Coordinates of C-alpha atoms in Angstrom, one line a residue:
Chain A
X1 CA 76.6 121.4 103.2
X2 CA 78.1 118.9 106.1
X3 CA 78.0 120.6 109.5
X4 CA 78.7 120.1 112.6
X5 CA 75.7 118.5 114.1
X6 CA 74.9 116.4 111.6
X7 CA 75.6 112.6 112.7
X8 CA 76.8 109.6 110.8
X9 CA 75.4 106.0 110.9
X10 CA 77.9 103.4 109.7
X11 CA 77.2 100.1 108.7
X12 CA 80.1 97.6 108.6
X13 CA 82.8 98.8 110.3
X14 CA 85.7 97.2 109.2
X15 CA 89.1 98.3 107.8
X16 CA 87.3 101.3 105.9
X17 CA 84.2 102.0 107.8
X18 CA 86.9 101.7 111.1
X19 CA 88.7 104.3 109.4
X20 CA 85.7 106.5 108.1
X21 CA 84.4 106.3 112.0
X22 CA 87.9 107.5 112.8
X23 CA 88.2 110.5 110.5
X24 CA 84.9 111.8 111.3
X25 CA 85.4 111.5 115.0
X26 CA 88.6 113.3 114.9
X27 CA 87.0 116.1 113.4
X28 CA 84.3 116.7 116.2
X29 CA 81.3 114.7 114.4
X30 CA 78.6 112.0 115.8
X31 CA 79.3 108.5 114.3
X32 CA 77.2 105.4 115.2
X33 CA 77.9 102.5 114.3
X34 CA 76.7 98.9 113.7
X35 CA 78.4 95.5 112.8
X36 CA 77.8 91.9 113.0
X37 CA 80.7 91.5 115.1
X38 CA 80.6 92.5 119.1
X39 CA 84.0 92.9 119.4
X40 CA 84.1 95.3 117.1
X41 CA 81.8 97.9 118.1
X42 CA 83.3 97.0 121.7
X43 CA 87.1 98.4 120.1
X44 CA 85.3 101.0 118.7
X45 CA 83.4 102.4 121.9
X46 CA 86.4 101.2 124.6
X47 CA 88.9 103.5 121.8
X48 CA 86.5 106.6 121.5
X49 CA 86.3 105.9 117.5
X50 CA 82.7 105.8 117.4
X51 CA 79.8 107.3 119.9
X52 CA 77.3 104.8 120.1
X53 CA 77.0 101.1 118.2
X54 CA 75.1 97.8 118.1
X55 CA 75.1 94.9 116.7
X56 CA 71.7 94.2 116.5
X57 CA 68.4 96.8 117.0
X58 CA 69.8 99.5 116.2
X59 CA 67.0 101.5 114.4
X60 CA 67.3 104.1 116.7
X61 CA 70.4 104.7 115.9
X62 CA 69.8 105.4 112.0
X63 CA 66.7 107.1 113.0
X64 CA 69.3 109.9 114.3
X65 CA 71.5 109.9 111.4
X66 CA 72.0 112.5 108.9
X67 CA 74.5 110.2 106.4
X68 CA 74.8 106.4 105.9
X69 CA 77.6 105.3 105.1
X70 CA 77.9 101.9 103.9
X71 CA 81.4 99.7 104.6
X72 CA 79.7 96.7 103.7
X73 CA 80.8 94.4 101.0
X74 CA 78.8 95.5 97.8
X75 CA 75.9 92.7 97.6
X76 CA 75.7 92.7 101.6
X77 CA 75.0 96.3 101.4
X78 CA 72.0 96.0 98.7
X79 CA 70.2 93.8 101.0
X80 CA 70.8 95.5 104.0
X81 CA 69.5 99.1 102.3
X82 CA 66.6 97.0 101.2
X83 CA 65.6 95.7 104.9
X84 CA 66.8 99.1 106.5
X85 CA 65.4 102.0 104.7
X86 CA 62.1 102.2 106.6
X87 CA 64.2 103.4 109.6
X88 CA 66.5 106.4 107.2
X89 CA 65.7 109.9 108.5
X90 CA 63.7 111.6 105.6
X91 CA 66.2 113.8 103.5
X92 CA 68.9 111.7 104.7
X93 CA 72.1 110.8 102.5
X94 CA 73.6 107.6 101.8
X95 CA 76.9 106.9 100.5
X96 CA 79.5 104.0 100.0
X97 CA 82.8 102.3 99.9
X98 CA 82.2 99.6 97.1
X99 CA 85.1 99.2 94.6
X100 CA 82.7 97.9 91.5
X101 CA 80.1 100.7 90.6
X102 CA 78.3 99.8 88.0
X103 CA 75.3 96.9 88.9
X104 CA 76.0 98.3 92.3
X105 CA 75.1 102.2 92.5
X106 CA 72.4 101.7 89.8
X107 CA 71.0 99.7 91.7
X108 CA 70.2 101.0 94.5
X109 CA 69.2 104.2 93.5
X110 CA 66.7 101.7 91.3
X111 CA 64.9 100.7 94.7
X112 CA 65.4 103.2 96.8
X113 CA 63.1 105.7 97.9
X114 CA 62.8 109.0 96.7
X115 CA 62.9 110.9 100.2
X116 CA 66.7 109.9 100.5
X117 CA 69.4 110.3 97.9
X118 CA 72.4 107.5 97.2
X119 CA 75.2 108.8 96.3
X120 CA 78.6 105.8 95.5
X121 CA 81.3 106.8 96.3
X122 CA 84.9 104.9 96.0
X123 CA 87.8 105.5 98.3
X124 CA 90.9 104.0 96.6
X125 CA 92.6 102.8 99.5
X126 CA 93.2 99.8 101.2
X127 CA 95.6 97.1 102.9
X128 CA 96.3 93.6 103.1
X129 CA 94.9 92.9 106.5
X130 CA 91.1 93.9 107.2
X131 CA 88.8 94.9 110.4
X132 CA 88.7 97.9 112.7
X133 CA 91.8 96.7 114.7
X134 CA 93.9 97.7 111.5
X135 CA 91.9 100.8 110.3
X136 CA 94.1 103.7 109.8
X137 CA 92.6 106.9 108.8
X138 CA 96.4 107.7 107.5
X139 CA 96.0 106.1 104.3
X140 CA 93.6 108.6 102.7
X141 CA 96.1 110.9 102.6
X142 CA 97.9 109.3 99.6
X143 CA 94.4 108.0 98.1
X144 CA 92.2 109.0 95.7
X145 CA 88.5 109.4 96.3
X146 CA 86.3 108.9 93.4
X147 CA 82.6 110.2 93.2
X148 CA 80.3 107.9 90.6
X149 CA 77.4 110.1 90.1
X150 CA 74.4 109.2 88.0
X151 CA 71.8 111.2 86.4
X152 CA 69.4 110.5 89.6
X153 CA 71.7 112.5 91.9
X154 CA 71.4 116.2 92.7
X155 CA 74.6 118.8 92.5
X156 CA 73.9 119.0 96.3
X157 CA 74.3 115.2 96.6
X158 CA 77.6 115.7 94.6
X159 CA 78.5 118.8 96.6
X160 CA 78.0 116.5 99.7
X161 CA 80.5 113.6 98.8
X162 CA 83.3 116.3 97.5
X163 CA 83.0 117.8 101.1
X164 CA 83.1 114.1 102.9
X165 CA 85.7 113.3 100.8
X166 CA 87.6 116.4 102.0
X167 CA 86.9 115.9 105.5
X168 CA 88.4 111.8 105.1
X169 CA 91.5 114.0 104.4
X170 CA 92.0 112.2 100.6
X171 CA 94.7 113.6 98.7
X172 CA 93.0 113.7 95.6
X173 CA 89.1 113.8 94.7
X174 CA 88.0 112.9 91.0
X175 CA 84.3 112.4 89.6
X176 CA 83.8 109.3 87.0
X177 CA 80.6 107.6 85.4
X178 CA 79.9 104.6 86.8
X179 CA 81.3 102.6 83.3
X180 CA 84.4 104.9 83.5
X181 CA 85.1 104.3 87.0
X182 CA 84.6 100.2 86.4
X183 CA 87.1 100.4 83.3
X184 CA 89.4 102.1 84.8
X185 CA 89.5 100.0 88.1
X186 CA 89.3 97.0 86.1
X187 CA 92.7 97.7 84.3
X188 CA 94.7 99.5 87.2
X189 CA 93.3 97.6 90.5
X190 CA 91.8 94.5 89.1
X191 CA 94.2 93.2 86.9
X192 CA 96.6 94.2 88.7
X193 CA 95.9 91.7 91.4
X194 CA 94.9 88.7 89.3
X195 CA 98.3 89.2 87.6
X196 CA 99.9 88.7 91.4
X197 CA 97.5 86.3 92.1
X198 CA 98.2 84.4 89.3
X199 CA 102.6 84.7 89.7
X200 CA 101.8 83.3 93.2
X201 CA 100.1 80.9 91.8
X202 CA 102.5 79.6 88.7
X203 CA 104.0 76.2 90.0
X204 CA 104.9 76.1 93.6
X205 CA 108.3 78.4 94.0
X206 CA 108.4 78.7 97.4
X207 CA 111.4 76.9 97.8
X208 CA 113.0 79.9 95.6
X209 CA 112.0 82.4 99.0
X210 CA 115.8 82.8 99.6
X211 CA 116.4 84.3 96.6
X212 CA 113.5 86.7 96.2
X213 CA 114.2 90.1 96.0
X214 CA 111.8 93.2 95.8
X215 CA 110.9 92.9 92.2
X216 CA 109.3 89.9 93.3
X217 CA 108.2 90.6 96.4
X218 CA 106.6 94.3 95.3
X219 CA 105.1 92.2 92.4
X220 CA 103.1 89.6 94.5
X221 CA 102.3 91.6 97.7
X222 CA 98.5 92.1 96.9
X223 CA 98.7 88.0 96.2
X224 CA 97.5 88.3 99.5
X225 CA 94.0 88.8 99.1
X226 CA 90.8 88.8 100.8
X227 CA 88.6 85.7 99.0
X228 CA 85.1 86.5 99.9
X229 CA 85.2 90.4 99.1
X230 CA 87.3 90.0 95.7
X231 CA 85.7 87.0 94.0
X232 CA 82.2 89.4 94.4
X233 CA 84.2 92.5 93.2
X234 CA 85.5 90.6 90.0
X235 CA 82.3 88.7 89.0
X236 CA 80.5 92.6 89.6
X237 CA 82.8 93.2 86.9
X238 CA 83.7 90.1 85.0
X239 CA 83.3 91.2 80.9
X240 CA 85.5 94.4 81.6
X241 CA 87.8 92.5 83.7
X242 CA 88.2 89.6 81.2
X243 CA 89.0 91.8 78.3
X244 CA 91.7 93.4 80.2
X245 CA 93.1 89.8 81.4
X246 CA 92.8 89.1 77.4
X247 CA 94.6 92.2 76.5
X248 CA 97.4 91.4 79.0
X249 CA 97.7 88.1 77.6
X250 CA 98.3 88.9 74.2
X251 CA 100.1 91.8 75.2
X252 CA 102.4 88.7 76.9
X253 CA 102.5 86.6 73.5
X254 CA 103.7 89.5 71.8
X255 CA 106.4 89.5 74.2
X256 CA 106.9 86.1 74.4
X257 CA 106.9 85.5 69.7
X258 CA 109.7 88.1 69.7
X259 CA 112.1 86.3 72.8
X260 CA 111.3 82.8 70.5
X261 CA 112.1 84.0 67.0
X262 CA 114.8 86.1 69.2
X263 CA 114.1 89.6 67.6
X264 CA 116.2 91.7 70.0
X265 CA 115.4 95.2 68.0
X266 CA 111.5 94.3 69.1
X267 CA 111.9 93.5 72.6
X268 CA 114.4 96.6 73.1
X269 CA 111.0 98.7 71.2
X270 CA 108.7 97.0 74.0
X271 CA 111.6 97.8 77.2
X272 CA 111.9 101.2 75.6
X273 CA 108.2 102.0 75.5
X274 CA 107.5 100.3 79.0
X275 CA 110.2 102.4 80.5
X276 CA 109.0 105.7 78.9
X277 CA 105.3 104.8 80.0
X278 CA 106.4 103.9 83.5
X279 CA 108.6 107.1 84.0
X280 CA 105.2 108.9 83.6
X281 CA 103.1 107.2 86.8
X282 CA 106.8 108.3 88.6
X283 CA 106.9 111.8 88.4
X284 CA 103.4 111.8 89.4
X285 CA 103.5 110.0 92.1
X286 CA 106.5 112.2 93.4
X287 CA 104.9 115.3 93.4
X288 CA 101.5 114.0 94.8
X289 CA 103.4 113.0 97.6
X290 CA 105.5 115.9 98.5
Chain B
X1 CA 142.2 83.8 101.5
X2 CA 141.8 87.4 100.4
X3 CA 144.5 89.1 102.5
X4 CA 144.9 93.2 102.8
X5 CA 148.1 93.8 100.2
X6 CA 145.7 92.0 97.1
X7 CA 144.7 94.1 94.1
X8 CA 141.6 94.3 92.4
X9 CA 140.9 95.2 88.7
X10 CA 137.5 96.0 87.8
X11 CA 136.8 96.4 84.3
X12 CA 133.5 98.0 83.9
X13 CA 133.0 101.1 86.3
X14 CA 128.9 100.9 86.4
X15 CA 126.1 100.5 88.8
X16 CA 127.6 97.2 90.4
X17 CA 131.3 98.0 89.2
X18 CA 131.1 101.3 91.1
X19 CA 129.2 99.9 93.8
X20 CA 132.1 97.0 94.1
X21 CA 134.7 99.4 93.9
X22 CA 133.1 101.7 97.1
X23 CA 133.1 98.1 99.2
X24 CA 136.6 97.3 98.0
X25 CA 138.1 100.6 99.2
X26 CA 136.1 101.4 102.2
X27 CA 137.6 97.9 103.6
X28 CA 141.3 99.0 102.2
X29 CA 142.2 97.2 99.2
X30 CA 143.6 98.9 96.2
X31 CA 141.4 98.8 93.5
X32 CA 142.0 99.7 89.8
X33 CA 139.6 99.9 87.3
X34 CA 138.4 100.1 83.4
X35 CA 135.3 101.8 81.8
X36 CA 134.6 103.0 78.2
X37 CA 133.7 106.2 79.6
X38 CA 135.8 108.7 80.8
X39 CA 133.8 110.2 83.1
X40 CA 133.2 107.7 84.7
X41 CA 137.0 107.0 85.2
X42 CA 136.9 110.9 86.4
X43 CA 134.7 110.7 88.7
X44 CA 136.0 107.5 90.3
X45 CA 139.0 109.2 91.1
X46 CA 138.0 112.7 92.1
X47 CA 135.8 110.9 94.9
X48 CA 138.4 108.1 95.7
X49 CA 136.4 105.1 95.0
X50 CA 139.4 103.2 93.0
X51 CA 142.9 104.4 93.2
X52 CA 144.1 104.1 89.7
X53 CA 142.0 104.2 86.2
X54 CA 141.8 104.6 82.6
X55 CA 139.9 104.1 79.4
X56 CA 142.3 102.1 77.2
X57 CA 146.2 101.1 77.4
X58 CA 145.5 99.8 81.0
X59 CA 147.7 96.5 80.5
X60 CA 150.0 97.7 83.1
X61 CA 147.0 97.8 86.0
X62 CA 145.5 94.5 84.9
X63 CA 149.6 92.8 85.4
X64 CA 149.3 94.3 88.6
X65 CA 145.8 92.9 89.7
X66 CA 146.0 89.3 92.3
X67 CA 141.4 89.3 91.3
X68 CA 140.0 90.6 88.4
X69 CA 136.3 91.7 88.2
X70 CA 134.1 92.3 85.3
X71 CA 130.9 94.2 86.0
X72 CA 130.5 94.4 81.9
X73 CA 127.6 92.5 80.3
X74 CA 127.8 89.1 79.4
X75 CA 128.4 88.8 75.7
X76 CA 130.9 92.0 75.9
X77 CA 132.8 90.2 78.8
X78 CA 133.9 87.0 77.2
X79 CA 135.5 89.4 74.3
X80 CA 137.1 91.4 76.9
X81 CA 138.3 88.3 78.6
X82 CA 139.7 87.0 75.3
X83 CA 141.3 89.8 74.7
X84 CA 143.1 90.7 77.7
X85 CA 143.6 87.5 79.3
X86 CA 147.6 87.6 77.8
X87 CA 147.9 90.6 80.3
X88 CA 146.7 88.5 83.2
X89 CA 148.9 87.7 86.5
X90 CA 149.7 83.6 87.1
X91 CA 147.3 82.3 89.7
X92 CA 144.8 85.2 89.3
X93 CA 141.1 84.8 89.8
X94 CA 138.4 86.0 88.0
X95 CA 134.6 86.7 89.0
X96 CA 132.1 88.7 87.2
X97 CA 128.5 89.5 88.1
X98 CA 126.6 88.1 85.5
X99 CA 122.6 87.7 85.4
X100 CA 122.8 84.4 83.6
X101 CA 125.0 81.6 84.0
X102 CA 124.8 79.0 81.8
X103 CA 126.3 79.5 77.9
X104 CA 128.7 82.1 80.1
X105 CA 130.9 80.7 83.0
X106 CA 131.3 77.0 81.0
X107 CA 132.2 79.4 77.7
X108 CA 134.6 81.3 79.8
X109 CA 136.2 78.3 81.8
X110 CA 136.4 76.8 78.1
X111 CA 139.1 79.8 76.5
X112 CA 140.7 80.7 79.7
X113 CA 144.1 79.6 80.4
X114 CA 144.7 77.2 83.2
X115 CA 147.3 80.1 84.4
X116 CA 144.1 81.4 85.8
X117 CA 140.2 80.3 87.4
X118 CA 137.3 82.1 86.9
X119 CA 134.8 81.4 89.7
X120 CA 131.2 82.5 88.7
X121 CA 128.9 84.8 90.8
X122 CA 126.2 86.6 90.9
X123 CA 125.1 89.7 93.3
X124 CA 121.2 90.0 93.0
X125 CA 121.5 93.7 93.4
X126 CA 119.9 96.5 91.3
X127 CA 118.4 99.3 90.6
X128 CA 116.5 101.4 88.3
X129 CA 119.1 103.4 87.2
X130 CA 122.6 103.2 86.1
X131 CA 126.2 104.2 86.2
X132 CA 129.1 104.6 88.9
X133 CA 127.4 107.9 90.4
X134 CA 124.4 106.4 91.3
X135 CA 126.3 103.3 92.5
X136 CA 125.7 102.4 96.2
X137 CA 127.8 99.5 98.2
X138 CA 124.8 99.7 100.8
X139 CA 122.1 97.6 97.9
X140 CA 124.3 94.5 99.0
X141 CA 122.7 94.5 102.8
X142 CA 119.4 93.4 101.7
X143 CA 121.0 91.4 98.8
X144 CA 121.7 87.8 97.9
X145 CA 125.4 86.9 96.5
X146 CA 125.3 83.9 94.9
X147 CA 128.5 81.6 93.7
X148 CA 127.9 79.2 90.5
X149 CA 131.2 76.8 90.7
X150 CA 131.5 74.2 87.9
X151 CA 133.6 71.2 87.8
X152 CA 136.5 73.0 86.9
X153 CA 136.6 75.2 89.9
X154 CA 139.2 74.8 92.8
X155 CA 138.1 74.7 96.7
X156 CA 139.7 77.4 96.6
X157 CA 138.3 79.3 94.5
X158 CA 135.1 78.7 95.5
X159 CA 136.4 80.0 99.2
X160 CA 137.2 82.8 97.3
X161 CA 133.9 83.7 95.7
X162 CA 132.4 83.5 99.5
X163 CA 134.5 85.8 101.1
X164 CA 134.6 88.3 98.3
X165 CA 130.8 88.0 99.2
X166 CA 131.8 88.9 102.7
X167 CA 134.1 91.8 102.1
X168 CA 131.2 93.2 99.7
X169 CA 128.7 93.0 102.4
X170 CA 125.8 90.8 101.4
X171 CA 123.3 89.7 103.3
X172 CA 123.0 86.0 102.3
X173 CA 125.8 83.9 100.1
X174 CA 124.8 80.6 98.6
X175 CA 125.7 78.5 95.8
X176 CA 124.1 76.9 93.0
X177 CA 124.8 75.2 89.8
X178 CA 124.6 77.1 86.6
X179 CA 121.8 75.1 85.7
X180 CA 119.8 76.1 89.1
X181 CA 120.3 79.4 88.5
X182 CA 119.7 80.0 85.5
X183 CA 116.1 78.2 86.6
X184 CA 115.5 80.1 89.5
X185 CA 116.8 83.6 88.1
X186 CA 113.9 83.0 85.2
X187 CA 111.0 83.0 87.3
X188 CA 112.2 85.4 90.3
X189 CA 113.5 87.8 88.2
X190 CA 113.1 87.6 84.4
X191 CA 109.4 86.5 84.2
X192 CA 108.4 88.9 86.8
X193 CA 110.1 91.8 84.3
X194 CA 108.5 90.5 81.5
X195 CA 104.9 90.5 83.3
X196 CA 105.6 94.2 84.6
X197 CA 106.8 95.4 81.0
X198 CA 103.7 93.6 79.2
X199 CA 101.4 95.1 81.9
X200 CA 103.2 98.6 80.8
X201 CA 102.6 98.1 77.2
X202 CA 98.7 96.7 78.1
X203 CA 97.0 99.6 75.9
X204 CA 98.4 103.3 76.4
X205 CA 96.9 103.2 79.8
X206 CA 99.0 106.5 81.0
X207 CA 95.6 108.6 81.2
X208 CA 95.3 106.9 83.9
X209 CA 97.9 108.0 85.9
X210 CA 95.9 110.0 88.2
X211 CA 94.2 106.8 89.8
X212 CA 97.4 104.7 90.2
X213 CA 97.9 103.7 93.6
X214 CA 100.5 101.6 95.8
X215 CA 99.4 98.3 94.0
X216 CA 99.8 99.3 90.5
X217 CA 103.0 101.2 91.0
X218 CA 104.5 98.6 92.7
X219 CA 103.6 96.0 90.3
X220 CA 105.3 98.0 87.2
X221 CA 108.3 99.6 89.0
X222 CA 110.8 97.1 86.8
X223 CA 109.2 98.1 83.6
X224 CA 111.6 100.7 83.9
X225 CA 114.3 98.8 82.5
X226 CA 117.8 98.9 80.5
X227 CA 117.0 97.5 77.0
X228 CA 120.5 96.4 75.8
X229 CA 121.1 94.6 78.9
X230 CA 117.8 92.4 79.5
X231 CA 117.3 91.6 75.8
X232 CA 120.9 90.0 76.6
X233 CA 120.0 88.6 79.2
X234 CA 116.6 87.1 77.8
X235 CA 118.4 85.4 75.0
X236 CA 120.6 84.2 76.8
X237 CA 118.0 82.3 79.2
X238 CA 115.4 81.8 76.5
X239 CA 114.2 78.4 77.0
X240 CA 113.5 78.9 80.4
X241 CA 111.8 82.2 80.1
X242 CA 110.0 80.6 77.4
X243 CA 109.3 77.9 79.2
X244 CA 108.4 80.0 82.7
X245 CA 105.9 82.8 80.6
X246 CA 103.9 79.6 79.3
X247 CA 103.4 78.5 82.7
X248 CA 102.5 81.8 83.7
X249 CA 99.8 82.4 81.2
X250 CA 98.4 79.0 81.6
X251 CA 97.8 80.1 84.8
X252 CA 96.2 83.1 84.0
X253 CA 94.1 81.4 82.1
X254 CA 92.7 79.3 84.7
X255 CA 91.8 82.2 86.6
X256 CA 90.2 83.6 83.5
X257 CA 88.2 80.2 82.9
X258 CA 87.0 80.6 86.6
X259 CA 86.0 84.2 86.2
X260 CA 83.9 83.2 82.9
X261 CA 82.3 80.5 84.3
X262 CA 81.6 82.9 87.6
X263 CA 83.1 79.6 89.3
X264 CA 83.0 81.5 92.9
X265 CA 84.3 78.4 94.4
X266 CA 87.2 77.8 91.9
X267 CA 88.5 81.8 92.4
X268 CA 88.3 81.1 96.4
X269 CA 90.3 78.9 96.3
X270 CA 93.2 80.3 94.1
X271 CA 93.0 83.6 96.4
X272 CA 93.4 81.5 99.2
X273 CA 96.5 79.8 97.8
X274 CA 98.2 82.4 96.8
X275 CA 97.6 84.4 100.1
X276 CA 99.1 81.2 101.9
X277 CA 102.4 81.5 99.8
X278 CA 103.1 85.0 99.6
X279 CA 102.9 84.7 103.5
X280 CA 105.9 82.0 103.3
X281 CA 107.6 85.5 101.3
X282 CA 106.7 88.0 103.9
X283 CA 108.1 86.1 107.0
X284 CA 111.5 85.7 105.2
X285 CA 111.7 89.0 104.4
X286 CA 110.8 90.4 107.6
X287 CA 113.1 88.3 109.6
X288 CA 115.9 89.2 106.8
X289 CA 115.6 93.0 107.1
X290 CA 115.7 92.8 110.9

């Protein structure tokens, strides 16, 4: 389905668009690109990572282009598809990087026309710095890529994502609904972070850095987080997300009745369990990463 | 202070034991030591990390030993110390490596003979396993040693405790009181297992195994934990755990307040804050491992 002359058009190229642009070039295909910021798409020319970009006026550009691929933040991308899809190539292909689907994916497919086809997309990868200075096509390897089709895409549209998916080099590619994909990133992404967020966050410790080890340390490094792309993600997907924070937290009480009334049998039942439970995302990971 | 022709006694051949025992030898001093299990005893000598060992009817090796060290867990140390303390050398000293302080070292320093001190210390070193073959002396590079003296303790002594630190190889050796320990150790270390345990036992979440990445693994490496030892421990320090998951979860519960409310702002600014001090974290640790 992807050949070799077809070309991709990029829009936001950042950590993951950088890295998409990267990819793609490596493996002998046309990637434009546009960004709001110049010094960007200057890194990106001057280092060969992309073949032609703009920040502004750059119709031309996705006039040319067989895929659209979409690194913006998920509400910057609904209005730019809105303002841009007079210029998309007629049986042209659009994909995306957001990491909320539902609200998102539906969406667009809601307003966009019928001569193109939108199919989301989520690559599960990601670090704590962000731009095109820092993208590193690397980190697909160990990632998963996770195609959120709905009932308006065709098997070809599917087909297409598996095979950009496999080009990106992910190790692992995995199709979800777009409610499965949202509960499941709100309990093992989401979470995850406002737990760290919220450790970082519990009275100031940061006189107690002297004494941190990497328990702590491998427990609070997403507490560094990107505010303007995670406060949209989480309100995309606030009532999952709060019924997992409210499933934590009693989760946490349970923990914290038996310590108080000091039932030791109760809490070895809840280390037991969480040790068995964690053994299993071990051996996983061991023999993904082989 | 510690000179070449002094003998060590370890009683308790595990993870740390072992891992003291290695250190001891590879820096030639004689070190003897006692373990429940015989195997462990075994193995110790077949791979010459103490020179002399047994299981029971040791009395002879502890009369010979100028430090004694207890690697055993809290509670089944001060019966040990009872115990055995008729067998003890004049002028010996005593450490152990306990992971709460307070309700322990005063206990101790209040049934010991005043033939003898017992200086206080903890090395912040672990790992997710257990036992004198998986011990490993290297842990203690990266590692903080920290000496807990008391009123009751000598100059001496304390000198002591900081250059067994030395000899044992850590990276950083400070001191605190029991009380500052036993406050730090509670939200470094014991709150952060209890959040990666409760986050474990969140729902049977293990179908999700497949989509894990870095960030959740990471987060929930310590739910892998020993039950007999950290529901000891947890007693033992369970007003300030109390006290530090209640803090915790209030905090959590702002964030969840500002996610209900979809107070953009409010989220903003607690990303923003916790990014700031996890920073203070990474520059430490970075400078540290250099």
């Amino acid at each position: 389905m992807i050949n070799k002359d077809m070309k991709f058009f990029i829009v936001g190229l950042g950590l993951l668009g950088g890295a998409y642009a990267k990819a793609l070039k490596k493996n002998g295909y046309t990637v434009y690109a546009a960004d709001i910021n110049e010094d960007s798409i200057e890194y990106a020319l001057e280092n060969n990572i992309i073949d032609e970009g703009a920040v502004s006026d750059y119709n031309s550009l996705i006039e040319k282009a067989d895929v659209i691929i979409s690194g913006l933040y998920p509400t910057a991308m609904i209005e730019w598809l809105k303002e841009n899809q007079k210029y998309f190539k007629k049986g042209c292909i659009i994909t995306d990087v957001s990491g909320v689907k539902k609200g998102i994916a539906d969406k667009v497919q809601g307003f966009l026309s019928e001569d193109f086809e939108f199919i989301s997309s989520h690559p599960m990868a990601g670090k704590e710095v962000s731009g095109v200075r820092n993208s590193d096509e690397n980190i697909f390897k160990i990632a998963n890529f996770i195609i959120t089709p709905t009932e308006k895409n065709t098997s070809e549209g599917i087909k297409f994502a598996r095979e950009l998916g496999e080009i990106l080099g992910f190790r692992n590619i995995t199709q979800l609904s777009l409610e499965e994909h949202d509960k499941m990133i709100g309990f093992v992404s989401q979470l995850t972070h406002v737990i760290a967020v919220s450790l970082m966050n519990t009275n100031d410790n940061t006189h107690l850095v002297e004494y941190t080890g990497d328990s702590f340390r491998d427990l609070t490094r997403i507490a560094k987080i990107n505010e303007v792309l995670w406060s949209e993600l989480f309100l995309l997907n606030k009532e999952i997300l709060v019924k997992e924070i409210d499933d934590f937290a009693a989760e946490l009480n349970n923990f914290r009745e038996k310590l108080v009334n000091e039932d030791v049998e109760g809490m070895k039942k809840l280390f037991i369990q969480s040790t068995e439970r964690r053994k299993l995302f071990d051996r996983k990971d061991v023999k993904n990463r082989k």
